[in-house]
């Protein structure tokens, strides 16, 4: 930083120049840590947003400004707990960078402004990360009846739009099949929308699924500083119906609006299908179906993945197998996703009572 802002040299609009250099330096540090560009850009925007709120530069930030910023975020803007936690962690890291003596920002600010940046995000004024997944209590899996309503509504929209003579039935068919795929293979929104034709493969141990016995996920959720995590998701017999849905999409509908060489499984309308459907387009189309089906607002696209985990548990699949299918690093994360139905829990209790009754009968001494 000395080469960029040498001491004793007059600089026009000195505070703004130092501020811009701080942001550039932090961006470079994050690039060196191999973080994604999207993460770096969003964190930089957050730092700028906090600076605008505080109306001060980092060397004058205070804990009171932290309190007021997050009070407004929660009370007026409806920020979720996970959003608050993410914002606080990012801003804490920014100040950690500025207060690290290695980078010399504290000394530079003292020479030029008579003060220096200080860490204002402490344990006592920020949220604590106490579990692997942070979510609102209202986030839950769909019940089987809700899933049926959701998918039926998606299918009915296709029929209705097609009967009206509109070409919009093809995008409606796309989102209906994409939703079913997300549930039947337990995929996140980005994982499912980024699927390519080459990601679909046969499973020698399950030839009944043809070329859909395995779905290779190449755009899984990345760990910090790491590339997207890859995994192979096996097609399960309970979801054979989803295989038929994708085959119908591939053979009858998808060829109607994509170029012959396009390989994205869910192509966008632009560029003859050379690019995948945008994440916002997935969310917008999904929410339209969900509202039309009359389902709870707390149920979201990710609830399809929660449903997958829950239903595999209820069916009786091994916990480690489920963890591998959904690509969780820790079993505790998978357990958080699980929301067992009252019927299933009642069945477990009844089975336990039956086993106890049988054991009592078997172990009781016989009368002479």
Coordinates of C-alpha atoms in Angstrom, one line a residue:
X1 CA 0.0 0.0 0.0
X2 CA 3.0 2.3 0.5
X3 CA 3.7 2.2 -3.3
X4 CA 0.0 3.1 -4.0
X5 CA -0.3 5.8 -1.3
X6 CA 3.2 7.0 -0.3
X7 CA 3.4 9.2 2.9
X8 CA 3.8 12.9 2.5
X9 CA 2.3 13.0 -1.0
X10 CA -0.8 15.2 -1.4
X11 CA -3.7 13.4 -2.9
X12 CA -6.9 15.0 -4.2
X13 CA -9.9 13.9 -2.1
X14 CA -7.7 11.9 0.1
X15 CA -10.3 10.0 2.1
X16 CA -12.1 8.8 -1.0
X17 CA -8.8 7.7 -2.6
X18 CA -7.7 5.7 0.5
X19 CA -11.2 4.2 0.7
X20 CA -11.0 3.0 -3.0
X21 CA -7.6 1.6 -2.4
X22 CA -8.8 -0.3 0.6
X23 CA -11.6 -1.9 -1.4
X24 CA -9.2 -2.8 -4.2
X25 CA -6.7 -4.3 -1.8
X26 CA -9.4 -6.4 -0.1
X27 CA -10.6 -7.6 -3.5
X28 CA -7.0 -8.6 -4.4
X29 CA -6.6 -10.5 -1.1
X30 CA -9.8 -12.4 -1.7
X31 CA -8.7 -13.3 -5.2
X32 CA -5.5 -14.6 -3.7
X33 CA -7.7 -16.8 -1.5
X34 CA -9.3 -18.3 -4.6
X35 CA -12.8 -16.9 -3.8
X36 CA -15.3 -16.6 -6.6
X37 CA -15.7 -13.2 -8.4
X38 CA -19.4 -13.2 -7.5
X39 CA -18.5 -13.5 -3.8
X40 CA -15.9 -10.7 -4.0
X41 CA -18.3 -8.4 -5.9
X42 CA -21.1 -8.9 -3.4
X43 CA -18.8 -8.3 -0.4
X44 CA -17.4 -5.2 -1.9
X45 CA -20.9 -3.8 -2.5
X46 CA -21.8 -4.6 1.1
X47 CA -18.8 -2.7 2.4
X48 CA -19.9 0.3 0.2
X49 CA -23.4 0.0 1.5
X50 CA -22.3 0.1 5.1
X51 CA -20.1 3.1 4.4
X52 CA -23.0 4.9 2.8
X53 CA -25.2 4.1 5.9
X54 CA -22.5 5.2 8.4
X55 CA -21.6 8.2 6.4
X56 CA -18.1 7.6 7.6
X57 CA -15.0 5.8 6.3
X58 CA -13.7 2.6 8.0
X59 CA -11.3 4.4 10.2
X60 CA -14.2 6.1 11.9
X61 CA -16.7 3.2 12.1
X62 CA -18.3 2.5 15.6
X63 CA -20.2 -0.3 17.3
X64 CA -23.3 2.1 17.4
X65 CA -23.3 2.2 13.6
X66 CA -23.2 -1.6 13.5
X67 CA -26.2 -1.8 15.9
X68 CA -28.2 0.7 13.9
X69 CA -27.4 -0.8 10.5
X70 CA -28.6 -4.3 11.5
X71 CA -31.5 -3.0 13.5
X72 CA -32.7 -1.3 10.3
X73 CA -31.9 -4.5 8.2
X74 CA -34.0 -6.7 10.5
X75 CA -36.8 -4.3 11.6
X76 CA -37.5 -2.3 8.4
X77 CA -36.1 -4.4 5.6
X78 CA -37.1 -7.9 6.9
X79 CA -33.6 -9.4 6.7
X80 CA -33.5 -13.0 7.7
X81 CA -31.1 -14.4 10.3
X82 CA -28.9 -16.0 7.7
X83 CA -28.6 -12.7 5.9
X84 CA -27.7 -10.9 9.0
X85 CA -25.1 -13.5 9.8
X86 CA -23.6 -13.4 6.3
X87 CA -23.4 -9.6 6.3
X88 CA -21.8 -9.5 9.7
X89 CA -19.2 -12.1 8.8
X90 CA -18.3 -10.3 5.6
X91 CA -17.9 -6.9 7.3
X92 CA -15.9 -8.5 10.1
X93 CA -13.5 -10.0 7.5
X94 CA -13.2 -6.6 5.8
X95 CA -12.1 -4.9 9.1
X96 CA -9.9 -7.9 9.9
X97 CA -8.1 -7.2 6.6
X98 CA -7.8 -3.4 7.4
X99 CA -6.5 -4.0 11.0
X100 CA -4.0 -6.6 10.0
X101 CA -0.5 -5.0 10.5
X102 CA 0.8 -6.9 7.4
X103 CA -1.1 -4.6 5.1
X104 CA -0.2 -1.4 6.8
X105 CA -3.6 0.3 6.6
X106 CA -3.6 1.3 10.3
X107 CA -0.3 3.1 10.1
X108 CA -1.3 4.8 6.8
X109 CA -4.5 6.1 8.3
X110 CA -2.8 7.3 11.4
X111 CA -0.4 9.3 9.4
X112 CA -3.0 10.8 7.1
X113 CA -6.1 11.1 9.4
X114 CA -4.8 10.9 12.9
X115 CA -6.9 7.7 13.6
X116 CA -7.0 4.1 12.3
X117 CA -9.6 1.4 11.6
X118 CA -10.7 -0.8 14.5
X119 CA -12.7 -4.0 14.7
X120 CA -16.2 -3.1 15.6
X121 CA -17.8 -6.5 15.0
X122 CA -17.5 -8.5 18.3
X123 CA -19.0 -11.6 19.8
X124 CA -21.3 -9.5 21.9
X125 CA -22.9 -7.4 19.1
X126 CA -23.1 -10.0 16.3
X127 CA -25.1 -13.2 15.6
X128 CA -23.5 -16.5 16.5
X129 CA -23.1 -19.3 14.0
X130 CA -24.1 -22.3 16.1
X131 CA -25.1 -24.9 13.5
X132 CA -24.2 -26.0 10.0
X133 CA -27.4 -24.6 8.4
X134 CA -29.1 -21.5 9.4
X135 CA -32.8 -21.2 8.5
X136 CA -36.1 -19.8 9.6
X137 CA -38.3 -22.0 11.7
X138 CA -41.0 -21.8 9.0
X139 CA -38.7 -23.5 6.4
X140 CA -39.8 -27.1 6.1
X141 CA -40.3 -29.9 3.5
X142 CA -43.5 -30.2 1.5
X143 CA -45.9 -32.9 2.7
X144 CA -46.7 -35.5 0.1
X145 CA -50.1 -33.9 -0.5
X146 CA -48.5 -30.5 -1.0
X147 CA -46.1 -32.0 -3.5
X148 CA -48.9 -33.6 -5.4
X149 CA -50.8 -30.3 -5.5
X150 CA -47.7 -28.4 -6.6
X151 CA -46.9 -30.8 -9.5
X152 CA -50.5 -31.2 -10.5
X153 CA -50.8 -27.4 -10.7
X154 CA -47.7 -27.2 -12.8
X155 CA -49.0 -29.8 -15.2
X156 CA -52.4 -28.1 -15.5
X157 CA -50.8 -24.8 -16.4
X158 CA -49.1 -26.5 -19.3
X159 CA -52.4 -27.9 -20.6
X160 CA -54.3 -24.6 -20.1
X161 CA -51.7 -22.5 -21.8
X162 CA -51.4 -25.0 -24.7
X163 CA -55.1 -25.1 -25.2
X164 CA -55.1 -21.3 -25.4
X165 CA -52.8 -21.5 -28.4
X166 CA -49.9 -19.8 -26.7
X167 CA -46.2 -20.8 -27.2
X168 CA -45.8 -20.2 -23.4
X169 CA -46.7 -23.8 -22.8
X170 CA -43.1 -24.8 -23.6
X171 CA -41.5 -22.7 -20.7
X172 CA -44.4 -23.9 -18.5
X173 CA -43.5 -27.5 -19.4
X174 CA -39.8 -26.7 -18.7
X175 CA -40.4 -25.4 -15.2
X176 CA -42.8 -28.3 -14.4
X177 CA -40.2 -30.9 -15.4
X178 CA -37.3 -28.9 -13.7
X179 CA -39.3 -28.8 -10.4
X180 CA -39.9 -32.6 -10.5
X181 CA -36.2 -33.2 -11.3
X182 CA -35.1 -31.0 -8.3
X183 CA -37.3 -33.1 -6.0
X184 CA -36.6 -36.6 -7.5
X185 CA -32.8 -36.1 -7.3
X186 CA -32.6 -33.7 -4.3
X187 CA -30.9 -30.9 -6.2
X188 CA -30.4 -27.2 -5.3
X189 CA -31.7 -24.6 -7.6
X190 CA -28.4 -23.8 -9.2
X191 CA -27.5 -27.5 -9.4
X192 CA -30.6 -28.4 -11.4
X193 CA -30.6 -25.4 -13.7
X194 CA -27.0 -25.9 -14.7
X195 CA -27.5 -29.6 -15.8
X196 CA -26.2 -30.5 -19.2
X197 CA -27.1 -33.4 -21.4
X198 CA -23.7 -35.0 -20.7
X199 CA -24.6 -35.0 -17.0
X200 CA -27.2 -37.7 -17.6
X201 CA -25.8 -41.3 -17.6
X202 CA -26.8 -44.9 -17.4
X203 CA -26.3 -47.0 -14.3
X204 CA -25.2 -50.6 -15.1
X205 CA -26.9 -51.7 -11.9
X206 CA -30.2 -50.0 -12.8
X207 CA -30.7 -50.4 -16.6
X208 CA -34.4 -49.9 -16.3
X209 CA -33.7 -46.1 -16.1
X210 CA -32.0 -46.1 -19.5
X211 CA -29.7 -43.1 -19.8
X212 CA -31.0 -41.5 -16.5
X213 CA -29.7 -43.9 -14.0
X214 CA -27.1 -41.4 -12.7
X215 CA -27.3 -37.6 -12.6
X216 CA -23.8 -36.0 -12.4
X217 CA -23.9 -32.7 -10.5
X218 CA -21.0 -30.4 -11.6
X219 CA -22.2 -27.2 -10.0
X220 CA -22.7 -28.2 -6.4
X221 CA -22.4 -25.8 -3.6
X222 CA -18.7 -24.7 -3.3
X223 CA -16.7 -24.5 0.0
X224 CA -14.9 -21.2 0.6
X225 CA -12.0 -20.8 -1.8
X226 CA -12.8 -24.1 -3.6
X227 CA -14.4 -24.9 -7.0
X228 CA -18.0 -26.2 -7.2
X229 CA -18.3 -29.5 -5.5
X230 CA -19.1 -32.4 -7.8
X231 CA -21.1 -35.6 -7.0
X232 CA -23.0 -38.4 -8.6
X233 CA -26.7 -38.8 -7.6
X234 CA -28.2 -42.2 -8.2
X235 CA -31.7 -42.5 -9.5
X236 CA -33.9 -44.4 -7.0
X237 CA -36.8 -46.7 -7.8
X238 CA -39.2 -44.5 -5.9
X239 CA -38.7 -41.8 -8.5
X240 CA -39.0 -43.8 -11.7
X241 CA -41.9 -41.5 -12.6
X242 CA -39.4 -38.6 -12.9
X243 CA -37.4 -40.5 -15.4
X244 CA -40.4 -40.6 -17.7
X245 CA -41.0 -36.9 -17.2
X246 CA -37.4 -36.0 -18.3
X247 CA -37.6 -38.4 -21.3
X248 CA -40.8 -36.8 -22.5
X249 CA -39.1 -33.4 -22.1
X250 CA -36.0 -34.5 -24.1
X251 CA -37.8 -36.3 -26.9
X252 CA -41.0 -34.3 -27.5
X253 CA -40.7 -30.7 -26.1
X254 CA -37.1 -29.6 -25.8
X255 CA -36.3 -30.1 -29.5
X256 CA -39.1 -27.6 -30.4
X257 CA -37.1 -24.5 -29.4
X258 CA -33.4 -25.2 -29.2
X259 CA -30.6 -25.4 -31.8
X260 CA -29.5 -29.0 -32.7
X261 CA -26.1 -28.6 -31.0
X262 CA -27.4 -27.0 -27.8
X263 CA -26.5 -29.2 -24.8
X264 CA -28.1 -27.4 -21.8
X265 CA -30.9 -29.6 -20.3
X266 CA -33.0 -26.5 -19.4
X267 CA -32.0 -24.0 -22.1
X268 CA -33.1 -20.4 -22.0
X269 CA -35.1 -18.9 -24.8
X270 CA -32.2 -16.7 -25.8
X271 CA -29.3 -17.7 -28.0
X272 CA -31.1 -20.7 -29.4
X273 CA -30.7 -22.5 -26.1
X274 CA -27.0 -22.1 -25.8
X275 CA -27.2 -20.8 -22.2
X276 CA -29.1 -22.3 -19.2
X277 CA -32.3 -20.8 -17.8
X278 CA -31.4 -17.9 -15.4
X279 CA -31.8 -18.5 -11.6
X280 CA -34.2 -15.6 -11.3
X281 CA -36.4 -17.1 -14.1
X282 CA -36.5 -20.4 -12.2
X283 CA -37.6 -18.7 -9.0
X284 CA -40.1 -16.5 -10.7
X285 CA -41.7 -19.3 -12.6
X286 CA -41.7 -21.6 -9.5
X287 CA -43.3 -19.0 -7.3
X288 CA -46.1 -18.5 -9.9
X289 CA -46.9 -22.2 -9.8
X290 CA -46.7 -22.3 -6.0
X291 CA -49.1 -19.3 -5.6
X292 CA -51.5 -20.8 -8.1
X293 CA -51.4 -24.0 -6.1
X294 CA -52.3 -22.1 -3.0
X295 CA -49.4 -23.3 -0.9
X296 CA -47.8 -21.7 2.1
X297 CA -45.4 -18.7 1.4
X298 CA -42.8 -20.2 3.7
X299 CA -42.4 -23.2 1.3
X300 CA -39.7 -22.3 -1.3
X301 CA -37.8 -24.1 -4.1
X302 CA -35.2 -25.4 -1.6
X303 CA -38.1 -27.2 0.2
X304 CA -38.1 -29.6 -2.7
X305 CA -34.7 -30.7 -1.5
X306 CA -35.8 -30.9 2.1
X307 CA -38.7 -33.1 1.0
X308 CA -36.3 -35.4 -0.8
X309 CA -34.2 -35.9 2.3
X310 CA -37.3 -36.4 4.5
X311 CA -38.9 -38.9 2.2
X312 CA -35.8 -41.0 1.9
X313 CA -35.6 -41.2 5.7
X314 CA -39.2 -42.2 5.9
X315 CA -38.7 -44.9 3.2
X316 CA -35.8 -46.3 5.2
X317 CA -32.7 -45.4 3.2
X318 CA -29.4 -45.4 5.2
X319 CA -28.5 -42.0 6.6
X320 CA -24.9 -42.0 5.2
X321 CA -26.3 -42.9 1.7
X322 CA -28.7 -39.9 1.9
X323 CA -25.9 -37.7 3.0
X324 CA -23.9 -38.7 -0.1
X325 CA -26.9 -38.3 -2.4
X326 CA -27.4 -34.7 -1.4
X327 CA -23.7 -33.8 -1.0
X328 CA -23.6 -32.7 2.6
X329 CA -20.3 -32.4 4.2
X330 CA -21.7 -33.3 7.6
X331 CA -24.5 -35.7 8.7
X332 CA -25.8 -32.9 11.1
X333 CA -26.6 -30.8 8.1
X334 CA -28.7 -33.6 6.6
X335 CA -30.5 -34.1 9.9
X336 CA -31.5 -30.4 9.9
X337 CA -33.2 -30.9 6.5
X338 CA -35.4 -33.7 7.8
X339 CA -39.0 -32.9 8.8
X340 CA -40.7 -36.2 9.4
X341 CA -44.4 -36.4 9.0
X342 CA -46.8 -37.2 11.9
X343 CA -47.8 -40.4 10.2
X344 CA -44.3 -41.6 10.0
X345 CA -43.5 -40.8 13.6
X346 CA -46.7 -42.5 14.7
X347 CA -45.7 -45.6 12.7
X348 CA -42.3 -45.6 14.3
X349 CA -43.8 -45.4 17.8
X350 CA -46.3 -48.1 17.0
X351 CA -43.6 -50.4 15.7
X352 CA -41.6 -49.9 18.8
X353 CA -44.5 -50.7 21.0
X354 CA -45.2 -53.8 19.0
X355 CA -41.6 -54.9 19.4
X356 CA -41.7 -54.3 23.1
X357 CA -45.0 -56.3 23.4
X358 CA -43.5 -59.1 21.4
X359 CA -40.3 -59.2 23.5
X360 CA -42.4 -59.2 26.7
X361 CA -44.5 -62.1 25.5
X362 CA -41.5 -64.0 24.4
X363 CA -39.4 -63.5 27.5
X364 CA -42.2 -64.1 30.1
X365 CA -41.9 -67.4 32.0
X366 CA -44.4 -70.1 31.0
X367 CA -46.8 -71.4 33.6
X368 CA -46.7 -75.0 34.6

